[in-house]
Amino acid sequence: MARRFTGRFWPRDYWGGIGVILFLVLFYAVALQTVFAAGGQYGWQDVRHDDYLRHIIAFSFAQAALSALLSVLIGALFARAFFYQKLVLKNAVLRLFSLTFVLPALVAVFGLMGVYGHAGWLAQLSAWLGFQWRPEIYGLSGILIAHLFFNIPLAARLFLQVLHSIPHQQRQLAAQLNIRGWRFIRLIELPYLRQQLPAVFALIFMLCFTSFTIVLTLGGGPQYTTLEVAIYQAVIFEFDLPKAALFALLQFGFCFMLFAVMNGLSKTPDSHVHSTALWRDKQSSAVRIWQVFCITAVLLFILTPLFSIIGAALRADALFSAWRNPQLWRALGYSLSIAPASALTALGFSLMLLLLSRRLRWRYHTALADGIINAGMLILAIPTLVLAMGLFIRLQDMDFGRIQLFLVVVMCNALAAMPFVLRVLAVPMNNNMQYYERLCQSLGIRGWQRWRVIERHTLRAPLRYAFALACALSLGDFTAIALFGSQDFTSLPHLLYQQLGHYRGQDAAVTALLLLLLCGGIFMLVEQKHNHDD
């Protein structure tokens, strides 16, 4: 086979990617070395004989497994019902499911408390009907409800993509052979769903295992504590840094193992679903009733917390008192500074890594190119809280001002957003390399001229989409600011957590609504432009 004409490789054009790799290696090494050093003060015999630690580890795995199992089951049922029903607002539902992906966890928690709390909508409805039943939002039930709120839409979108991938010829042939009902599911749909089921389960399991904000706010006590929450408690309440480092070390080991397992499974499909017309067999009346019930129940489950936030925040007394609070304006200012700075950092790092990776891939160094991309994905194996924990221990003796704290939080948020930015930009950037590299080599188009003439036309929409996604994720991130935040250096999620902890419900309602509007507005606006450009 003839080798591809590769042209000259200009190292100076890719110093940016090499520099990013060196920075990431140094950044992770400093944080992890600190965690290893501090955690080493506890012997492994302490781990084996610590009943509380064994309980934390067991609960971390159990709640993640149960959350993932329920999310996959309900998500698959909803996806199948949604696929076969002809709904006018299908695109609106898909956008709602996209919104839950970037919705800050604390905003969702506040909304869920307004529905399932002791004084929530369900409790009020129960009292109105004459029952003395009150739902319990704290503990395992609250954790599961919050995880289902976020992960049912994710699982549904992934399974919808699988159902869309089934050739319509198979559906028509099954209809001609009168293969319907459970036989159709078993023979036609299940083989496709089974291919992606392990990967979807592993993805949601890892998201639930590394869940921090939800368990911190809804855990309700030591009985329902995960490793990440135990790290935070050891730092903030006990200031036992060696103990926190040991927990961080265990969390790193488990996450690295889960990351390896997830990568070993088949890749999940792209969650972007096109609602194009497909051939669907007619469903029986009983099946249609069940499907409508399933869709209605899930949509009510997703929408009621959002309505609860809006209703609580639009009260006149809440709006009047909250907007006069200087802490809200301070938190808003920091959030609107941290989010775009983190998004730009994630975007810049990702672009430099992809420029180097696609050049190496063009020169047939595929393994090295994949390794460079995995360097940007490393935050999936090293949770943000573990990284922040190492930096917290390393910097505790230094007199840091707000600028230094700002830079630390921006960097942690940027690294957390990088995997999503890389996923958005990887395909269009590699396509540009395949389509236009020979033309650029023959005409001598390089650097800024290549961007102006070639790259910007195809990358403009993906870049805008990636920036909005990173900005929305950073805007609602609570992990890094939980360790480094204070009264003078705060953000909207940090302020919302303090308001919930002090039972300032009216102020929390306005803060939650503001976060909801900011994240939702950013993402929906750019997603609409992205779909229009496509």
Short mmCIF file of C-alpha atoms in Angstrom, two decimals:
data_model
loop_
_atom_site.label_atom_id
_atom_site.label_comp_id
_atom_site.label_asym_id
_atom_site.label_seq_id
_atom_site.Cartn_x
_atom_site.Cartn_y
_atom_site.Cartn_z
CA MET A 1 0.00 0.00 0.00
CA ALA A 2 1.40 3.38 -0.97
CA ARG A 3 2.17 5.64 1.96
CA ARG A 4 0.34 8.89 2.27
CA PHE A 5 2.23 12.03 1.27
CA THR A 6 2.88 13.62 4.63
CA GLY A 7 4.87 16.69 3.68
CA ARG A 8 7.14 18.48 6.07
CA PHE A 9 6.43 18.40 9.81
CA TRP A 10 7.01 21.82 11.41
CA PRO A 11 7.62 21.32 15.17
CA ARG A 12 7.29 25.03 15.91
CA ASP A 13 3.67 24.92 14.71
CA TYR A 14 2.82 22.38 17.40
CA TRP A 15 4.74 23.69 20.38
CA GLY A 16 1.39 24.69 21.84
CA GLY A 17 0.20 21.08 22.03
CA ILE A 18 3.51 19.91 23.47
CA GLY A 19 3.38 22.73 26.01
CA VAL A 20 -0.16 21.79 27.06
CA ILE A 21 0.89 18.17 27.59
CA LEU A 22 3.86 19.22 29.71
CA PHE A 23 1.66 21.58 31.74
CA LEU A 24 -0.96 18.87 32.32
CA VAL A 25 1.69 16.36 33.38
CA LEU A 26 3.19 18.89 35.82
CA PHE A 27 -0.20 20.02 37.12
CA TYR A 28 -1.46 16.49 37.76
CA ALA A 29 1.91 15.36 39.14
CA VAL A 30 2.02 18.17 41.71
CA ALA A 31 -1.52 17.50 42.90
CA LEU A 32 -1.26 13.69 42.95
CA GLN A 33 2.19 13.64 44.54
CA THR A 34 0.82 15.74 47.37
CA VAL A 35 -2.13 13.38 47.80
CA PHE A 36 0.14 10.32 47.77
CA ALA A 37 2.54 11.87 50.28
CA ALA A 38 -0.19 12.96 52.70
CA GLY A 39 -2.23 9.78 52.32
CA GLY A 40 0.83 7.63 52.98
CA GLN A 41 0.75 8.74 56.62
CA TYR A 42 -2.12 6.28 57.10
CA GLY A 43 -1.16 2.63 56.83
CA TRP A 44 -3.16 0.19 54.73
CA GLN A 45 -3.88 -1.78 57.91
CA ASP A 46 -5.89 1.24 59.02
CA VAL A 47 -7.93 0.92 55.85
CA ARG A 48 -8.64 -2.78 56.36
CA HIS A 49 -9.79 -2.31 59.97
CA ASP A 50 -11.74 0.93 59.52
CA ASP A 51 -15.43 -0.04 59.54
CA TYR A 52 -16.55 3.49 58.65
CA LEU A 53 -14.27 3.61 55.61
CA ARG A 54 -15.48 0.20 54.44
CA HIS A 55 -19.06 1.44 54.82
CA ILE A 56 -18.28 4.56 52.76
CA ILE A 57 -16.72 2.49 49.97
CA ALA A 58 -19.61 0.00 49.97
CA PHE A 59 -22.22 2.77 49.89
CA SER A 60 -20.37 4.60 47.11
CA PHE A 61 -20.55 1.53 44.89
CA ALA A 62 -24.08 0.52 45.96
CA GLN A 63 -25.73 3.89 45.31
CA ALA A 64 -23.93 4.22 41.97
CA ALA A 65 -25.01 0.72 40.88
CA LEU A 66 -28.62 1.25 41.95
CA SER A 67 -28.78 4.70 40.33
CA ALA A 68 -27.28 3.42 37.09
CA LEU A 69 -29.59 0.38 37.00
CA LEU A 70 -32.75 2.46 37.49
CA SER A 71 -31.57 5.15 35.05
CA VAL A 72 -30.83 2.60 32.33
CA LEU A 73 -34.13 0.77 32.85
CA ILE A 74 -36.33 3.87 32.91
CA GLY A 75 -34.29 5.55 30.16
CA ALA A 76 -34.73 2.55 27.86
CA LEU A 77 -38.49 2.38 28.51
CA PHE A 78 -38.87 6.11 27.86
CA ALA A 79 -36.70 5.99 24.73
CA ARG A 80 -38.80 3.23 23.19
CA ALA A 81 -42.07 4.97 24.06
CA PHE A 82 -40.77 8.30 22.78
CA PHE A 83 -39.52 6.70 19.56
CA TYR A 84 -42.89 5.19 18.59
CA GLN A 85 -45.18 8.03 19.62
CA LYS A 86 -45.79 10.93 17.24
CA LEU A 87 -45.46 14.02 19.41
CA VAL A 88 -45.63 17.63 18.24
CA LEU A 89 -43.02 18.82 20.77
CA LYS A 90 -40.39 16.13 20.25
CA ASN A 91 -37.62 18.66 19.53
CA ALA A 92 -38.58 20.63 22.65
CA VAL A 93 -38.33 17.48 24.78
CA LEU A 94 -34.90 16.69 23.34
CA ARG A 95 -33.75 20.23 24.15
CA LEU A 96 -35.11 19.85 27.68
CA PHE A 97 -33.04 16.68 28.05
CA SER A 98 -29.99 18.57 26.80
CA LEU A 99 -30.63 21.25 29.42
CA THR A 100 -30.51 18.72 32.26
CA PHE A 101 -26.97 17.82 31.18
CA VAL A 102 -25.65 21.32 31.92
CA LEU A 103 -28.04 22.19 34.75
CA PRO A 104 -26.09 22.83 37.99
CA ALA A 105 -26.64 20.05 40.49
CA LEU A 106 -27.52 22.47 43.29
CA VAL A 107 -30.25 24.03 41.15
CA ALA A 108 -31.79 20.63 40.55
CA VAL A 109 -31.47 19.78 44.26
CA PHE A 110 -33.34 22.95 45.22
CA GLY A 111 -36.11 22.15 42.74
CA LEU A 112 -36.36 18.55 43.92
CA MET A 113 -36.61 19.72 47.54
CA GLY A 114 -39.50 21.97 46.48
CA VAL A 115 -41.35 18.91 45.14
CA TYR A 116 -40.27 16.03 47.40
CA GLY A 117 -39.28 17.89 50.57
CA HIS A 118 -41.16 17.88 53.86
CA ALA A 119 -42.99 21.06 52.81
CA GLY A 120 -42.88 20.32 49.08
CA TRP A 121 -45.62 19.94 46.53
CA LEU A 122 -46.19 16.23 47.23
CA ALA A 123 -46.50 16.84 50.98
CA GLN A 124 -48.97 19.67 50.37
CA LEU A 125 -50.99 17.50 47.97
CA SER A 126 -51.01 14.68 50.52
CA ALA A 127 -52.26 17.02 53.25
CA TRP A 128 -54.95 18.42 50.92
CA LEU A 129 -56.18 14.88 50.24
CA GLY A 130 -56.31 14.16 53.95
CA PHE A 131 -53.24 11.90 54.24
CA GLN A 132 -50.46 12.33 56.81
CA TRP A 133 -47.70 11.12 54.48
CA ARG A 134 -44.57 13.17 53.91
CA PRO A 135 -41.87 12.14 51.41
CA GLU A 136 -38.26 11.82 52.57
CA ILE A 137 -35.82 13.71 50.36
CA TYR A 138 -32.75 13.13 52.51
CA GLY A 139 -30.80 9.89 52.51
CA LEU A 140 -30.64 7.21 49.83
CA SER A 141 -34.08 8.07 48.42
CA GLY A 142 -33.09 11.69 47.78
CA ILE A 143 -29.77 10.68 46.22
CA LEU A 144 -31.53 8.26 43.88
CA ILE A 145 -34.18 10.82 42.89
CA ALA A 146 -31.53 13.43 42.04
CA HIS A 147 -29.41 10.95 40.09
CA LEU A 148 -32.46 9.80 38.15
CA PHE A 149 -33.31 13.42 37.34
CA PHE A 150 -29.95 13.86 35.62
CA ASN A 151 -29.32 10.39 34.20
CA ILE A 152 -32.71 9.33 32.80
CA PRO A 153 -32.47 12.02 30.06
CA LEU A 154 -28.88 10.97 29.32
CA ALA A 155 -29.76 7.28 29.03
CA ALA A 156 -32.88 8.07 27.00
CA ARG A 157 -30.93 10.11 24.43
CA LEU A 158 -28.30 7.40 24.06
CA PHE A 159 -30.91 4.66 23.61
CA LEU A 160 -32.88 6.84 21.21
CA GLN A 161 -29.81 7.02 19.02
CA VAL A 162 -29.64 3.21 19.08
CA LEU A 163 -33.30 2.87 18.06
CA HIS A 164 -32.76 5.34 15.22
CA SER A 165 -29.85 3.23 13.96
CA ILE A 166 -32.01 0.14 13.33
CA PRO A 167 -32.54 -0.13 9.54
CA HIS A 168 -36.15 0.47 8.55
CA GLN A 169 -35.94 -2.53 6.22
CA GLN A 170 -35.70 -4.78 9.29
CA ARG A 171 -38.77 -3.14 10.78
CA GLN A 172 -40.75 -3.57 7.54
CA LEU A 173 -39.70 -7.21 7.19
CA ALA A 174 -40.71 -7.93 10.79
CA ALA A 175 -44.12 -6.36 10.14
CA GLN A 176 -44.61 -8.51 7.03
CA LEU A 177 -43.72 -11.63 9.06
CA ASN A 178 -46.09 -10.52 11.85
CA ILE A 179 -43.27 -10.26 14.36
CA ARG A 180 -44.66 -7.90 16.96
CA GLY A 181 -44.72 -7.22 20.67
CA TRP A 182 -42.14 -8.97 22.82
CA ARG A 183 -40.93 -11.12 19.89
CA PHE A 184 -40.07 -7.94 17.95
CA ILE A 185 -38.23 -6.48 20.94
CA ARG A 186 -36.30 -9.71 21.52
CA LEU A 187 -35.36 -10.40 17.89
CA ILE A 188 -34.89 -6.88 16.45
CA GLU A 189 -34.35 -4.23 19.13
CA LEU A 190 -32.55 -6.05 21.93
CA PRO A 191 -29.50 -7.05 19.81
CA TYR A 192 -28.88 -3.36 19.07
CA LEU A 193 -29.60 -2.22 22.61
CA ARG A 194 -27.37 -4.91 24.13
CA GLN A 195 -24.37 -3.61 22.18
CA GLN A 196 -24.56 -0.25 23.95
CA LEU A 197 -26.07 -1.31 27.27
CA PRO A 198 -22.75 -2.04 29.08
CA ALA A 199 -21.20 1.24 27.93
CA VAL A 200 -24.26 3.31 28.92
CA PHE A 201 -24.41 1.58 32.31
CA ALA A 202 -20.68 2.12 32.90
CA LEU A 203 -20.91 5.80 31.95
CA ILE A 204 -23.82 6.49 34.31
CA PHE A 205 -22.25 4.36 37.06
CA MET A 206 -19.09 6.46 36.91
CA LEU A 207 -21.07 9.71 36.94
CA CYS A 208 -22.96 8.56 40.04
CA PHE A 209 -19.85 7.20 41.74
CA THR A 210 -18.11 10.56 41.40
CA SER A 211 -21.24 12.52 42.34
CA PHE A 212 -20.31 15.11 44.94
CA THR A 213 -22.84 17.93 45.17
CA ILE A 214 -25.92 15.69 45.23
CA VAL A 215 -24.64 13.42 48.00
CA LEU A 216 -23.29 16.38 49.98
CA THR A 217 -26.65 18.15 50.05
CA LEU A 218 -29.07 15.20 50.15
CA GLY A 219 -27.04 12.55 51.99
CA GLY A 220 -28.39 13.60 55.35
CA GLY A 221 -25.69 12.05 57.53
CA PRO A 222 -22.68 9.73 57.87
CA GLN A 223 -24.78 6.71 56.90
CA TYR A 224 -25.18 8.07 53.35
CA THR A 225 -21.70 9.38 52.62
CA THR A 226 -19.53 8.64 49.60
CA LEU A 227 -15.78 8.94 49.24
CA GLU A 228 -15.90 12.39 47.64
CA VAL A 229 -18.12 13.77 50.39
CA ALA A 230 -15.85 12.17 53.00
CA ILE A 231 -12.89 14.02 51.45
CA TYR A 232 -14.73 17.33 51.75
CA GLN A 233 -15.81 16.64 55.33
CA ALA A 234 -12.29 15.65 56.37
CA VAL A 235 -10.95 18.95 55.03
CA ILE A 236 -13.68 21.41 56.03
CA PHE A 237 -15.02 20.01 59.31
CA GLU A 238 -12.12 17.97 60.73
CA PHE A 239 -9.16 19.56 58.92
CA ASP A 240 -7.55 16.12 58.94
CA LEU A 241 -5.54 16.47 55.74
CA PRO A 242 -3.81 13.05 55.87
CA LYS A 243 -7.20 11.38 56.27
CA ALA A 244 -8.64 13.42 53.40
CA ALA A 245 -5.63 12.54 51.27
CA LEU A 246 -6.15 8.84 51.99
CA PHE A 247 -9.77 9.10 50.88
CA ALA A 248 -8.66 11.01 47.78
CA LEU A 249 -6.10 8.30 47.04
CA LEU A 250 -8.78 5.61 47.22
CA GLN A 251 -11.12 7.69 45.07
CA PHE A 252 -8.38 8.11 42.47
CA GLY A 253 -7.73 4.36 42.40
CA PHE A 254 -11.39 3.45 42.00
CA CYS A 255 -12.02 6.11 39.34
CA PHE A 256 -8.95 5.09 37.37
CA MET A 257 -10.20 1.50 37.43
CA LEU A 258 -13.70 2.54 36.35
CA PHE A 259 -12.27 4.75 33.60
CA ALA A 260 -10.28 1.80 32.24
CA VAL A 261 -13.36 -0.44 32.33
CA MET A 262 -15.48 2.21 30.60
CA ASN A 263 -12.88 2.64 27.85
CA GLY A 264 -12.69 -1.11 27.39
CA LEU A 265 -16.40 -1.32 26.64
CA SER A 266 -17.93 -0.32 23.36
CA LYS A 267 -18.18 3.41 22.82
CA THR A 268 -21.49 5.08 23.49
CA PRO A 269 -23.23 6.56 20.46
CA ASP A 270 -23.43 10.24 19.86
CA SER A 271 -26.25 11.72 21.90
CA HIS A 272 -27.31 14.09 19.10
CA VAL A 273 -30.66 12.77 17.89
CA HIS A 274 -32.23 13.81 14.62
CA SER A 275 -36.00 13.49 14.65
CA THR A 276 -36.25 12.61 10.96
CA ALA A 277 -39.23 10.60 9.75
CA LEU A 278 -38.67 6.86 10.10
CA TRP A 279 -40.84 3.88 9.33
CA ARG A 280 -42.61 2.64 12.45
CA ASP A 281 -45.05 -0.22 12.79
CA LYS A 282 -48.46 0.60 14.24
CA GLN A 283 -48.72 -0.06 17.97
CA SER A 284 -51.71 -1.65 19.69
CA SER A 285 -54.01 0.47 21.84
CA ALA A 286 -52.74 -1.03 25.10
CA VAL A 287 -49.12 -0.40 24.11
CA ARG A 288 -49.94 3.19 23.10
CA ILE A 289 -51.59 3.85 26.45
CA TRP A 290 -48.54 2.46 28.25
CA GLN A 291 -46.18 4.54 26.12
CA VAL A 292 -48.13 7.76 26.70
CA PHE A 293 -48.16 7.03 30.45
CA CYS A 294 -44.39 6.41 30.44
CA ILE A 295 -43.66 9.65 28.54
CA THR A 296 -46.00 11.68 30.76
CA ALA A 297 -44.55 10.30 33.99
CA VAL A 298 -40.94 11.01 33.01
CA LEU A 299 -41.72 14.50 31.71
CA LEU A 300 -43.58 15.34 34.93
CA PHE A 301 -40.60 14.03 36.91
CA ILE A 302 -38.23 16.31 34.96
CA LEU A 303 -40.44 19.39 34.68
CA THR A 304 -41.93 19.69 38.18
CA PRO A 305 -38.61 20.61 39.89
CA LEU A 306 -38.02 23.31 37.27
CA PHE A 307 -41.53 24.70 37.79
CA SER A 308 -40.92 24.59 41.54
CA ILE A 309 -37.81 26.78 41.16
CA ILE A 310 -39.64 29.30 39.01
CA GLY A 311 -42.66 29.42 41.31
CA ALA A 312 -40.56 29.89 44.45
CA ALA A 313 -38.39 32.60 42.91
CA LEU A 314 -41.20 34.68 41.41
CA ARG A 315 -42.72 35.53 44.74
CA ALA A 316 -42.60 39.28 45.25
CA ASP A 317 -41.02 39.17 48.72
CA ALA A 318 -38.30 36.75 47.56
CA LEU A 319 -37.37 38.85 44.54
CA PHE A 320 -37.30 42.10 46.52
CA SER A 321 -35.13 40.82 49.36
CA ALA A 322 -32.71 38.76 47.25
CA TRP A 323 -31.81 41.46 44.75
CA ARG A 324 -30.80 43.77 47.59
CA ASN A 325 -28.30 41.19 48.84
CA PRO A 326 -24.71 42.29 47.97
CA GLN A 327 -23.50 38.68 48.23
CA LEU A 328 -25.66 37.77 45.24
CA TRP A 329 -24.03 40.46 43.09
CA ARG A 330 -20.55 39.46 44.27
CA ALA A 331 -21.23 35.80 43.47
CA LEU A 332 -22.72 36.72 40.10
CA GLY A 333 -19.64 38.77 39.23
CA TYR A 334 -17.25 35.96 40.10
CA SER A 335 -19.36 33.36 38.26
CA LEU A 336 -19.53 35.49 35.12
CA SER A 337 -15.73 35.85 35.32
CA ILE A 338 -14.86 32.23 36.14
CA ALA A 339 -17.15 30.60 33.55
CA PRO A 340 -15.88 32.29 30.34
CA ALA A 341 -12.28 32.16 31.56
CA SER A 342 -12.60 28.41 32.19
CA ALA A 343 -14.33 27.89 28.84
CA LEU A 344 -11.63 29.81 26.94
CA THR A 345 -8.90 27.86 28.75
CA ALA A 346 -10.56 24.52 27.96
CA LEU A 347 -11.06 25.62 24.36
CA GLY A 348 -7.45 26.76 23.94
CA PHE A 349 -5.98 23.63 25.52
CA SER A 350 -8.24 21.37 23.45
CA LEU A 351 -7.41 23.10 20.18
CA MET A 352 -3.67 22.81 20.79
CA LEU A 353 -3.96 19.13 21.72
CA LEU A 354 -6.10 18.39 18.66
CA LEU A 355 -3.73 20.23 16.31
CA LEU A 356 -0.87 18.04 17.48
CA SER A 357 -2.96 14.86 17.62
CA ARG A 358 -4.38 15.17 14.11
CA ARG A 359 -0.91 15.87 12.68
CA LEU A 360 0.44 12.71 14.31
CA ARG A 361 -2.58 10.74 13.11
CA TRP A 362 -1.95 12.01 9.58
CA ARG A 363 1.58 10.65 9.84
CA TYR A 364 0.25 7.24 10.97
CA HIS A 365 1.23 7.66 14.65
CA THR A 366 -2.25 6.60 15.74
CA ALA A 367 -1.37 5.29 19.19
CA LEU A 368 0.52 8.47 20.08
CA ALA A 369 -2.34 10.61 18.75
CA ASP A 370 -4.84 8.71 20.90
CA GLY A 371 -2.55 9.10 23.91
CA ILE A 372 -2.54 12.87 23.48
CA ILE A 373 -6.35 12.96 23.43
CA ASN A 374 -6.46 10.73 26.52
CA ALA A 375 -4.24 13.25 28.29
CA GLY A 376 -7.04 15.78 27.90
CA MET A 377 -9.57 13.20 29.10
CA LEU A 378 -7.57 12.38 32.23
CA ILE A 379 -9.95 14.35 34.45
CA LEU A 380 -12.44 11.49 33.99
CA ALA A 381 -10.02 9.18 35.78
CA ILE A 382 -8.87 11.81 38.31
CA PRO A 383 -11.95 13.53 39.76
CA THR A 384 -11.85 17.29 40.13
CA LEU A 385 -12.20 17.02 43.90
CA VAL A 386 -9.09 14.82 44.13
CA LEU A 387 -7.17 17.34 42.03
CA ALA A 388 -8.48 20.25 44.12
CA MET A 389 -7.64 18.32 47.29
CA GLY A 390 -3.98 17.97 46.24
CA LEU A 391 -3.74 21.64 45.34
CA PHE A 392 -5.41 22.62 48.62
CA ILE A 393 -2.82 20.71 50.66
CA ARG A 394 0.05 22.04 48.52
CA LEU A 395 -1.08 25.67 48.79
CA GLN A 396 -2.35 25.72 52.37
CA ASP A 397 0.78 27.42 53.75
CA MET A 398 0.85 30.11 51.05
CA ASP A 399 -0.83 33.47 51.44
CA PHE A 400 -3.00 33.43 48.35
CA GLY A 401 -5.15 36.33 47.27
CA ARG A 402 -8.29 36.32 45.20
CA ILE A 403 -6.41 36.37 41.90
CA GLN A 404 -4.48 33.21 42.75
CA LEU A 405 -7.63 31.47 43.99
CA PHE A 406 -9.44 32.59 40.85
CA LEU A 407 -6.74 31.01 38.67
CA VAL A 408 -6.85 27.72 40.59
CA VAL A 409 -10.65 27.44 40.28
CA VAL A 410 -10.55 28.43 36.60
CA MET A 411 -7.96 25.74 35.89
CA CYS A 412 -9.90 23.02 37.73
CA ASN A 413 -13.13 23.95 35.95
CA ALA A 414 -11.34 24.08 32.59
CA LEU A 415 -9.89 20.60 33.05
CA ALA A 416 -13.34 19.29 34.03
CA ALA A 417 -14.82 20.69 30.80
CA MET A 418 -12.01 19.54 28.49
CA PRO A 419 -13.34 16.01 27.78
CA PHE A 420 -16.58 17.47 26.43
CA VAL A 421 -14.80 20.13 24.38
CA LEU A 422 -12.47 17.52 22.90
CA ARG A 423 -15.41 15.33 21.95
CA VAL A 424 -17.18 18.21 20.18
CA LEU A 425 -14.11 19.39 18.24
CA ALA A 426 -12.30 16.13 17.45
CA VAL A 427 -14.41 15.03 14.46
CA PRO A 428 -14.57 18.36 12.55
CA MET A 429 -10.86 19.05 13.11
CA ASN A 430 -9.85 15.59 11.92
CA ASN A 431 -12.16 15.96 8.92
CA ASN A 432 -10.44 19.23 7.98
CA MET A 433 -7.11 17.42 8.09
CA GLN A 434 -8.36 14.64 5.83
CA TYR A 435 -10.08 16.92 3.31
CA TYR A 436 -7.71 19.88 3.01
CA GLU A 437 -4.20 18.84 4.14
CA ARG A 438 -2.87 18.03 0.67
CA LEU A 439 -4.33 21.27 -0.71
CA CYS A 440 -2.72 23.29 2.08
CA GLN A 441 0.63 21.58 1.54
CA SER A 442 0.59 22.18 -2.20
CA LEU A 443 -0.34 25.87 -1.80
CA GLY A 444 1.86 26.49 1.24
CA ILE A 445 -1.08 27.58 3.41
CA ARG A 446 -0.06 27.48 7.07
CA GLY A 447 -0.75 29.04 10.45
CA TRP A 448 -3.16 31.96 10.65
CA GLN A 449 -3.71 31.96 6.90
CA ARG A 450 -4.90 28.33 7.06
CA TRP A 451 -7.34 29.21 9.83
CA ARG A 452 -8.68 32.23 7.95
CA VAL A 453 -9.07 30.51 4.57
CA ILE A 454 -9.91 26.90 5.52
CA GLU A 455 -10.55 26.09 9.16
CA ARG A 456 -12.86 28.83 10.39
CA HIS A 457 -15.67 28.04 7.97
CA THR A 458 -16.14 24.49 9.25
CA LEU A 459 -15.10 25.04 12.88
CA ARG A 460 -17.09 28.18 13.65
CA ALA A 461 -20.26 26.34 14.75
CA PRO A 462 -18.48 23.54 16.71
CA LEU A 463 -16.27 26.11 18.48
CA ARG A 464 -19.29 28.16 19.48
CA TYR A 465 -21.08 25.04 20.70
CA ALA A 466 -18.03 23.80 22.65
CA PHE A 467 -17.51 27.21 24.28
CA ALA A 468 -21.15 27.40 25.39
CA LEU A 469 -21.05 23.86 26.75
CA ALA A 470 -17.84 24.51 28.71
CA CYS A 471 -19.17 27.87 29.92
CA ALA A 472 -22.44 26.36 31.17
CA LEU A 473 -20.66 23.46 32.89
CA SER A 474 -18.21 25.81 34.59
CA LEU A 475 -20.97 28.20 35.62
CA GLY A 476 -22.65 25.47 37.65
CA ASP A 477 -19.55 23.66 38.92
CA PHE A 478 -19.35 23.46 42.71
CA THR A 479 -16.44 21.05 43.21
CA ALA A 480 -13.37 23.32 43.21
CA ILE A 481 -15.10 26.34 44.74
CA ALA A 482 -16.27 24.13 47.62
CA LEU A 483 -12.67 23.89 48.87
CA PHE A 484 -11.34 27.30 47.86
CA GLY A 485 -14.46 29.45 48.29
CA SER A 486 -15.04 31.94 51.10
CA GLN A 487 -17.24 34.91 51.89
CA ASP A 488 -14.93 37.15 49.83
CA PHE A 489 -14.38 34.68 47.00
CA THR A 490 -17.57 32.91 46.02
CA SER A 491 -19.77 31.92 43.08
CA LEU A 492 -23.45 31.36 42.49
CA PRO A 493 -23.33 27.59 43.27
CA HIS A 494 -21.25 28.29 46.39
CA LEU A 495 -23.70 30.97 47.52
CA LEU A 496 -26.66 28.67 46.80
CA TYR A 497 -25.10 25.93 48.95
CA GLN A 498 -24.63 28.38 51.84
CA GLN A 499 -28.22 29.61 51.51
CA LEU A 500 -29.57 26.05 51.56
CA GLY A 501 -27.43 25.23 54.59
CA HIS A 502 -28.79 28.24 56.49
CA TYR A 503 -32.41 27.56 55.42
CA ARG A 504 -32.72 30.85 53.53
CA GLY A 505 -35.25 29.48 51.10
CA GLN A 506 -36.34 32.74 49.48
CA ASP A 507 -32.78 33.85 48.72
CA ALA A 508 -31.92 30.35 47.50
CA ALA A 509 -34.91 30.38 45.13
CA VAL A 510 -33.72 33.54 43.38
CA THR A 511 -30.13 32.27 43.17
CA ALA A 512 -31.33 28.95 41.73
CA LEU A 513 -33.52 30.69 39.17
CA LEU A 514 -30.64 32.96 38.14
CA LEU A 515 -28.36 29.96 37.63
CA LEU A 516 -31.10 28.14 35.71
CA LEU A 517 -31.64 31.10 33.39
CA LEU A 518 -27.91 31.65 32.80
CA CYS A 519 -27.02 28.03 32.06
CA GLY A 520 -30.19 27.31 30.13
CA GLY A 521 -30.01 30.54 28.14
CA ILE A 522 -26.38 30.04 27.13
CA PHE A 523 -26.85 26.44 26.09
CA MET A 524 -30.19 26.79 24.33
CA LEU A 525 -29.13 29.85 22.36
CA VAL A 526 -25.97 28.27 21.04
CA GLU A 527 -27.59 24.86 20.49
CA GLN A 528 -30.21 26.56 18.32
CA LYS A 529 -27.49 28.27 16.26
CA HIS A 530 -25.55 25.01 16.11
CA ASN A 531 -28.55 23.11 14.75
CA HIS A 532 -29.24 25.92 12.27
CA ASP A 533 -25.64 25.85 11.02
CA ASP A 534 -25.79 22.08 10.65
#
